[in-house]
Amino acid sequence: MTMTVQDRQPADPASNAAIERSAAYYRLKADVEDFYYREADLIDDRRFRDWLDLLAEDITYFMPIRRNVKFGQQAARENTRRGEGMSWFDEDKWTLSKRVEQILTGVHYAEEPLSRITHMVSNVQIRAVRPDLDAPRELDVTSRFLVYQNRVEYETYTFVGRRNDTLRLTEAGWKIAKREILLEQNILMAKNLTTFF
């Protein structure tokens, strides 16, 4: 049975200790960091169509709702599950494209006028390399983000969280094949979620 990107579980956070810290590893890590910085620039510069080009055609883009649960129940119950119940986002390339199209109409009520947004990305770690460092074709990567949004005059929002990504190498370069976004809050403080993470 072939396992798809969507079925694959995230790599164990400690697993990157097994990846040899060779020159190839550090070149790959620098390439991944540059990819993320470019992605942040595209979103912040409102180049949304160019950002869509960084997404694989079969991307899954998921942000669960996080719940307050009793100690010991975090793994089983803290985050909603993809395809089960509610989530902030459970999207594919088509729905992300429609969101971009809606913003670019200029009549999107939550983005008229357009927000001013800055993405900061840090703590980039390669968790798994497939098949190997000599010929990487697919990566599991984690990162942290801080997103600042200013709307109209006085509305300001800050989003902080983590991303678990699967990146796939294509002829056009790296593409995001899977993104799980873990927002570090269980009540959304912003009036809407129009930015991309």
PDB file of C-alpha atoms in Angstrom:
ATOM      1  CA  MET A   1       0.000   0.000   0.000  1.00  0.00           C
ATOM      2  CA  THR A   2       1.406   3.389  -0.984  1.00  0.00           C
ATOM      3  CA  MET A   3       1.306   6.090   1.676  1.00  0.00           C
ATOM      4  CA  THR A   4       0.365   9.565   0.455  1.00  0.00           C
ATOM      5  CA  VAL A   5       1.667  12.838   1.857  1.00  0.00           C
ATOM      6  CA  GLN A   6      -1.712  13.337   3.537  1.00  0.00           C
ATOM      7  CA  ASP A   7      -1.524   9.964   5.318  1.00  0.00           C
ATOM      8  CA  ARG A   8       2.034  10.315   6.561  1.00  0.00           C
ATOM      9  CA  GLN A   9       2.437  11.203  10.239  1.00  0.00           C
ATOM     10  CA  PRO A  10       4.752  14.101  11.147  1.00  0.00           C
ATOM     11  CA  ALA A  11       8.299  13.055  11.902  1.00  0.00           C
ATOM     12  CA  ASP A  12       9.202  12.556  15.542  1.00  0.00           C
ATOM     13  CA  PRO A  13      10.539  15.924  16.812  1.00  0.00           C
ATOM     14  CA  ALA A  14      13.685  14.218  18.083  1.00  0.00           C
ATOM     15  CA  SER A  15      14.300  12.455  14.773  1.00  0.00           C
ATOM     16  CA  ASN A  16      16.367  15.224  13.235  1.00  0.00           C
ATOM     17  CA  ALA A  17      19.183  14.297  15.630  1.00  0.00           C
ATOM     18  CA  ALA A  18      19.770  11.295  13.351  1.00  0.00           C
ATOM     19  CA  ILE A  19      20.369  13.494  10.298  1.00  0.00           C
ATOM     20  CA  GLU A  20      24.093  13.862   9.695  1.00  0.00           C
ATOM     21  CA  ARG A  21      25.264  17.461  10.081  1.00  0.00           C
ATOM     22  CA  SER A  22      27.250  17.486   6.857  1.00  0.00           C
ATOM     23  CA  ALA A  23      27.866  20.277   4.371  1.00  0.00           C
ATOM     24  CA  ALA A  24      24.936  18.896   2.353  1.00  0.00           C
ATOM     25  CA  TYR A  25      22.655  19.232   5.394  1.00  0.00           C
ATOM     26  CA  TYR A  26      23.601  22.867   6.010  1.00  0.00           C
ATOM     27  CA  ARG A  27      23.202  23.754   2.317  1.00  0.00           C
ATOM     28  CA  LEU A  28      19.765  22.139   2.336  1.00  0.00           C
ATOM     29  CA  LYS A  29      18.793  23.935   5.549  1.00  0.00           C
ATOM     30  CA  ALA A  30      19.879  27.281   4.072  1.00  0.00           C
ATOM     31  CA  ASP A  31      17.831  26.560   0.930  1.00  0.00           C
ATOM     32  CA  VAL A  32      14.757  25.761   3.040  1.00  0.00           C
ATOM     33  CA  GLU A  33      15.177  28.916   5.134  1.00  0.00           C
ATOM     34  CA  ASP A  34      15.523  31.010   1.963  1.00  0.00           C
ATOM     35  CA  PHE A  35      12.374  29.343   0.609  1.00  0.00           C
ATOM     36  CA  TYR A  36      10.440  30.336   3.745  1.00  0.00           C
ATOM     37  CA  TYR A  37      11.760  33.915   3.685  1.00  0.00           C
ATOM     38  CA  ARG A  38      10.746  34.236   0.034  1.00  0.00           C
ATOM     39  CA  GLU A  39       7.312  32.840   0.854  1.00  0.00           C
ATOM     40  CA  ALA A  40       6.892  35.404   3.657  1.00  0.00           C
ATOM     41  CA  ASP A  41       7.911  38.234   1.316  1.00  0.00           C
ATOM     42  CA  LEU A  42       5.401  37.144  -1.323  1.00  0.00           C
ATOM     43  CA  ILE A  43       2.539  37.162   1.180  1.00  0.00           C
ATOM     44  CA  ASP A  44       3.597  40.416   2.843  1.00  0.00           C
ATOM     45  CA  ASP A  45       4.047  42.091  -0.564  1.00  0.00           C
ATOM     46  CA  ARG A  46       0.530  40.889  -1.517  1.00  0.00           C
ATOM     47  CA  ARG A  47       1.870  38.824  -4.404  1.00  0.00           C
ATOM     48  CA  PHE A  48      -0.715  36.153  -3.689  1.00  0.00           C
ATOM     49  CA  ARG A  49      -0.710  34.546  -7.139  1.00  0.00           C
ATOM     50  CA  ASP A  50       3.058  34.089  -6.933  1.00  0.00           C
ATOM     51  CA  TRP A  51       2.573  32.575  -3.467  1.00  0.00           C
ATOM     52  CA  LEU A  52       0.098  30.075  -4.930  1.00  0.00           C
ATOM     53  CA  ASP A  53       2.881  28.924  -7.279  1.00  0.00           C
ATOM     54  CA  LEU A  54       4.802  27.694  -4.210  1.00  0.00           C
ATOM     55  CA  LEU A  55       2.002  25.255  -3.372  1.00  0.00           C
ATOM     56  CA  ALA A  56       1.821  21.727  -4.760  1.00  0.00           C
ATOM     57  CA  GLU A  57      -1.328  20.880  -6.691  1.00  0.00           C
ATOM     58  CA  ASP A  58      -2.259  18.285  -4.038  1.00  0.00           C
ATOM     59  CA  ILE A  59      -1.521  20.503  -1.017  1.00  0.00           C
ATOM     60  CA  THR A  60      -3.395  20.039   2.238  1.00  0.00           C
ATOM     61  CA  TYR A  61      -3.527  23.241   4.306  1.00  0.00           C
ATOM     62  CA  PHE A  62      -4.869  22.609   7.789  1.00  0.00           C
ATOM     63  CA  MET A  63      -5.219  24.696  10.949  1.00  0.00           C
ATOM     64  CA  PRO A  64      -6.979  22.841  13.774  1.00  0.00           C
ATOM     65  CA  ILE A  65      -8.972  24.488  16.507  1.00  0.00           C
ATOM     66  CA  ARG A  66      -7.096  24.060  19.782  1.00  0.00           C
ATOM     67  CA  ARG A  67      -8.934  23.144  22.957  1.00  0.00           C
ATOM     68  CA  ASN A  68      -8.165  23.428  26.649  1.00  0.00           C
ATOM     69  CA  VAL A  69      -8.032  19.863  27.949  1.00  0.00           C
ATOM     70  CA  LYS A  70      -7.075  18.110  31.163  1.00  0.00           C
ATOM     71  CA  PHE A  71      -3.447  17.218  31.768  1.00  0.00           C
ATOM     72  CA  GLY A  72      -2.548  14.004  30.020  1.00  0.00           C
ATOM     73  CA  GLN A  73      -5.171  14.427  27.285  1.00  0.00           C
ATOM     74  CA  GLN A  74      -3.173  16.827  25.088  1.00  0.00           C
ATOM     75  CA  ALA A  75      -2.087  14.315  22.447  1.00  0.00           C
ATOM     76  CA  ALA A  76      -5.561  12.863  22.012  1.00  0.00           C
ATOM     77  CA  ARG A  77      -7.818  15.885  22.425  1.00  0.00           C
ATOM     78  CA  GLU A  78      -6.056  19.265  22.302  1.00  0.00           C
ATOM     79  CA  ASN A  79      -6.251  19.707  18.511  1.00  0.00           C
ATOM     80  CA  THR A  80      -9.183  18.946  16.253  1.00  0.00           C
ATOM     81  CA  ARG A  81      -8.415  16.365  13.565  1.00  0.00           C
ATOM     82  CA  ARG A  82      -8.281  16.916   9.831  1.00  0.00           C
ATOM     83  CA  GLY A  83     -11.483  15.768   8.168  1.00  0.00           C
ATOM     84  CA  GLU A  84     -13.249  15.400  11.520  1.00  0.00           C
ATOM     85  CA  GLY A  85     -15.353  18.213  12.919  1.00  0.00           C
ATOM     86  CA  MET A  86     -14.342  21.863  12.844  1.00  0.00           C
ATOM     87  CA  SER A  87     -11.065  23.594  12.073  1.00  0.00           C
ATOM     88  CA  TRP A  88      -9.938  27.111  11.204  1.00  0.00           C
ATOM     89  CA  PHE A  89      -8.699  25.872   7.816  1.00  0.00           C
ATOM     90  CA  ASP A  90      -8.998  22.535   6.033  1.00  0.00           C
ATOM     91  CA  GLU A  91      -8.211  23.544   2.470  1.00  0.00           C
ATOM     92  CA  ASP A  92      -6.711  22.432  -0.791  1.00  0.00           C
ATOM     93  CA  LYS A  93      -5.167  24.333  -3.722  1.00  0.00           C
ATOM     94  CA  TRP A  94      -8.557  25.130  -5.250  1.00  0.00           C
ATOM     95  CA  THR A  95     -10.000  26.711  -2.084  1.00  0.00           C
ATOM     96  CA  LEU A  96      -6.781  28.655  -1.437  1.00  0.00           C
ATOM     97  CA  SER A  97      -6.936  29.938  -5.026  1.00  0.00           C
ATOM     98  CA  LYS A  98     -10.533  31.055  -4.494  1.00  0.00           C
ATOM     99  CA  ARG A  99      -9.522  32.919  -1.336  1.00  0.00           C
ATOM    100  CA  VAL A 100      -6.811  34.722  -3.316  1.00  0.00           C
ATOM    101  CA  GLU A 101      -9.266  35.561  -6.098  1.00  0.00           C
ATOM    102  CA  GLN A 102     -11.728  36.946  -3.567  1.00  0.00           C
ATOM    103  CA  ILE A 103      -9.119  39.223  -1.963  1.00  0.00           C
ATOM    104  CA  LEU A 104      -7.958  40.439  -5.390  1.00  0.00           C
ATOM    105  CA  THR A 105     -11.474  41.513  -6.415  1.00  0.00           C
ATOM    106  CA  GLY A 106     -11.004  44.605  -4.227  1.00  0.00           C
ATOM    107  CA  VAL A 107     -14.452  44.136  -2.709  1.00  0.00           C
ATOM    108  CA  HIS A 108     -13.533  41.663   0.032  1.00  0.00           C
ATOM    109  CA  TYR A 109     -15.134  43.291   3.081  1.00  0.00           C
ATOM    110  CA  ALA A 110     -12.403  42.130   5.490  1.00  0.00           C
ATOM    111  CA  GLU A 111      -9.568  43.189   3.166  1.00  0.00           C
ATOM    112  CA  GLU A 112     -10.781  46.554   1.903  1.00  0.00           C
ATOM    113  CA  PRO A 113      -8.536  48.388   2.383  1.00  0.00           C
ATOM    114  CA  LEU A 114      -5.850  45.695   2.365  1.00  0.00           C
ATOM    115  CA  SER A 115      -4.199  44.805   5.658  1.00  0.00           C
ATOM    116  CA  ARG A 116      -0.564  45.536   6.353  1.00  0.00           C
ATOM    117  CA  ILE A 117       1.039  42.235   7.325  1.00  0.00           C
ATOM    118  CA  THR A 118       4.506  41.070   8.342  1.00  0.00           C
ATOM    119  CA  HIS A 119       5.490  37.421   8.694  1.00  0.00           C
ATOM    120  CA  MET A 120       8.490  36.462  10.802  1.00  0.00           C
ATOM    121  CA  VAL A 121       9.708  32.874  10.457  1.00  0.00           C
ATOM    122  CA  SER A 122      12.200  31.209  12.798  1.00  0.00           C
ATOM    123  CA  ASN A 123      13.298  27.921  14.376  1.00  0.00           C
ATOM    124  CA  VAL A 124      13.406  26.160  11.005  1.00  0.00           C
ATOM    125  CA  GLN A 125      14.300  22.505  11.528  1.00  0.00           C
ATOM    126  CA  ILE A 126      14.485  19.699   9.003  1.00  0.00           C
ATOM    127  CA  ARG A 127      12.910  16.660  10.684  1.00  0.00           C
ATOM    128  CA  ALA A 128      13.186  14.109   7.892  1.00  0.00           C
ATOM    129  CA  VAL A 129      14.758  13.848   4.436  1.00  0.00           C
ATOM    130  CA  ARG A 130      13.519  11.411   1.791  1.00  0.00           C
ATOM    131  CA  PRO A 131      15.231   9.525   0.302  1.00  0.00           C
ATOM    132  CA  ASP A 132      18.504  10.985   1.677  1.00  0.00           C
ATOM    133  CA  LEU A 133      20.682  14.092   1.952  1.00  0.00           C
ATOM    134  CA  ASP A 134      22.515  13.318  -1.296  1.00  0.00           C
ATOM    135  CA  ALA A 135      19.289  13.437  -3.320  1.00  0.00           C
ATOM    136  CA  PRO A 136      16.551  15.110  -1.242  1.00  0.00           C
ATOM    137  CA  ARG A 137      13.136  14.905  -2.895  1.00  0.00           C
ATOM    138  CA  GLU A 138      10.846  15.418   0.079  1.00  0.00           C
ATOM    139  CA  LEU A 139      11.347  17.004   3.501  1.00  0.00           C
ATOM    140  CA  ASP A 140       9.438  17.247   6.755  1.00  0.00           C
ATOM    141  CA  VAL A 141      10.159  20.696   8.196  1.00  0.00           C
ATOM    142  CA  THR A 142       8.976  22.501  11.310  1.00  0.00           C
ATOM    143  CA  SER A 143       9.108  26.245  11.913  1.00  0.00           C
ATOM    144  CA  ARG A 144       7.729  28.918  14.200  1.00  0.00           C
ATOM    145  CA  PHE A 145       5.958  32.062  13.032  1.00  0.00           C
ATOM    146  CA  LEU A 146       4.886  35.451  14.277  1.00  0.00           C
ATOM    147  CA  VAL A 147       2.422  37.304  12.061  1.00  0.00           C
ATOM    148  CA  TYR A 148       1.567  40.950  12.701  1.00  0.00           C
ATOM    149  CA  GLN A 149      -1.542  42.373  11.028  1.00  0.00           C
ATOM    150  CA  ASN A 150      -2.754  45.974  11.011  1.00  0.00           C
ATOM    151  CA  ARG A 151      -6.164  46.745   9.537  1.00  0.00           C
ATOM    152  CA  VAL A 152      -7.811  50.090   8.752  1.00  0.00           C
ATOM    153  CA  GLU A 153      -6.496  52.432  11.478  1.00  0.00           C
ATOM    154  CA  TYR A 154      -6.530  50.877  14.914  1.00  0.00           C
ATOM    155  CA  GLU A 155      -7.047  47.137  14.486  1.00  0.00           C
ATOM    156  CA  THR A 156      -3.901  45.168  15.216  1.00  0.00           C
ATOM    157  CA  TYR A 157      -3.581  41.398  15.614  1.00  0.00           C
ATOM    158  CA  THR A 158      -0.694  39.120  16.425  1.00  0.00           C
ATOM    159  CA  PHE A 159      -0.677  35.420  15.543  1.00  0.00           C
ATOM    160  CA  VAL A 160       1.996  33.141  17.002  1.00  0.00           C
ATOM    161  CA  GLY A 161       2.402  29.471  16.317  1.00  0.00           C
ATOM    162  CA  ARG A 162       4.116  26.533  14.663  1.00  0.00           C
ATOM    163  CA  ARG A 163       4.000  24.964  11.228  1.00  0.00           C
ATOM    164  CA  ASN A 164       4.604  21.343  10.283  1.00  0.00           C
ATOM    165  CA  ASP A 165       5.291  21.194   6.561  1.00  0.00           C
ATOM    166  CA  THR A 166       6.108  18.619   3.937  1.00  0.00           C
ATOM    167  CA  LEU A 167       8.148  20.166   1.112  1.00  0.00           C
ATOM    168  CA  ARG A 168       8.517  18.410  -2.235  1.00  0.00           C
ATOM    169  CA  LEU A 169      11.222  19.129  -4.811  1.00  0.00           C
ATOM    170  CA  THR A 170       9.877  19.686  -8.321  1.00  0.00           C
ATOM    171  CA  GLU A 171      11.339  20.942 -11.590  1.00  0.00           C
ATOM    172  CA  ALA A 172      10.175  24.411 -10.511  1.00  0.00           C
ATOM    173  CA  GLY A 173      11.858  24.130  -7.098  1.00  0.00           C
ATOM    174  CA  TRP A 174      10.481  23.369  -3.648  1.00  0.00           C
ATOM    175  CA  LYS A 175       6.710  23.234  -3.230  1.00  0.00           C
ATOM    176  CA  ILE A 176       4.614  22.984  -0.076  1.00  0.00           C
ATOM    177  CA  ALA A 177       2.764  19.664  -0.264  1.00  0.00           C
ATOM    178  CA  LYS A 178       1.346  19.719   3.258  1.00  0.00           C
ATOM    179  CA  ARG A 179       1.016  22.394   5.918  1.00  0.00           C
ATOM    180  CA  GLU A 180      -0.346  22.023   9.432  1.00  0.00           C
ATOM    181  CA  ILE A 181      -0.599  25.318  11.317  1.00  0.00           C
ATOM    182  CA  LEU A 182      -0.801  25.244  15.102  1.00  0.00           C
ATOM    183  CA  LEU A 183      -1.961  28.613  16.391  1.00  0.00           C
ATOM    184  CA  GLU A 184      -1.003  29.092  20.042  1.00  0.00           C
ATOM    185  CA  GLN A 185      -4.458  30.168  21.185  1.00  0.00           C
ATOM    186  CA  ASN A 186      -7.808  28.459  21.479  1.00  0.00           C
ATOM    187  CA  ILE A 187      -9.954  31.596  21.169  1.00  0.00           C
ATOM    188  CA  LEU A 188      -9.370  33.649  18.039  1.00  0.00           C
ATOM    189  CA  MET A 189      -8.713  37.238  19.088  1.00  0.00           C
ATOM    190  CA  ALA A 190      -8.875  38.649  15.546  1.00  0.00           C
ATOM    191  CA  LYS A 191     -12.166  39.555  13.859  1.00  0.00           C
ATOM    192  CA  ASN A 192     -11.293  37.392  10.852  1.00  0.00           C
ATOM    193  CA  LEU A 193      -8.634  35.120   9.381  1.00  0.00           C
ATOM    194  CA  THR A 194      -7.792  36.534   5.971  1.00  0.00           C
ATOM    195  CA  THR A 195      -4.020  36.168   6.041  1.00  0.00           C
ATOM    196  CA  PHE A 196      -2.131  33.097   4.908  1.00  0.00           C
ATOM    197  CA  PHE A 197       0.233  31.299   7.243  1.00  0.00           C
TER     198      PHE A 197
END
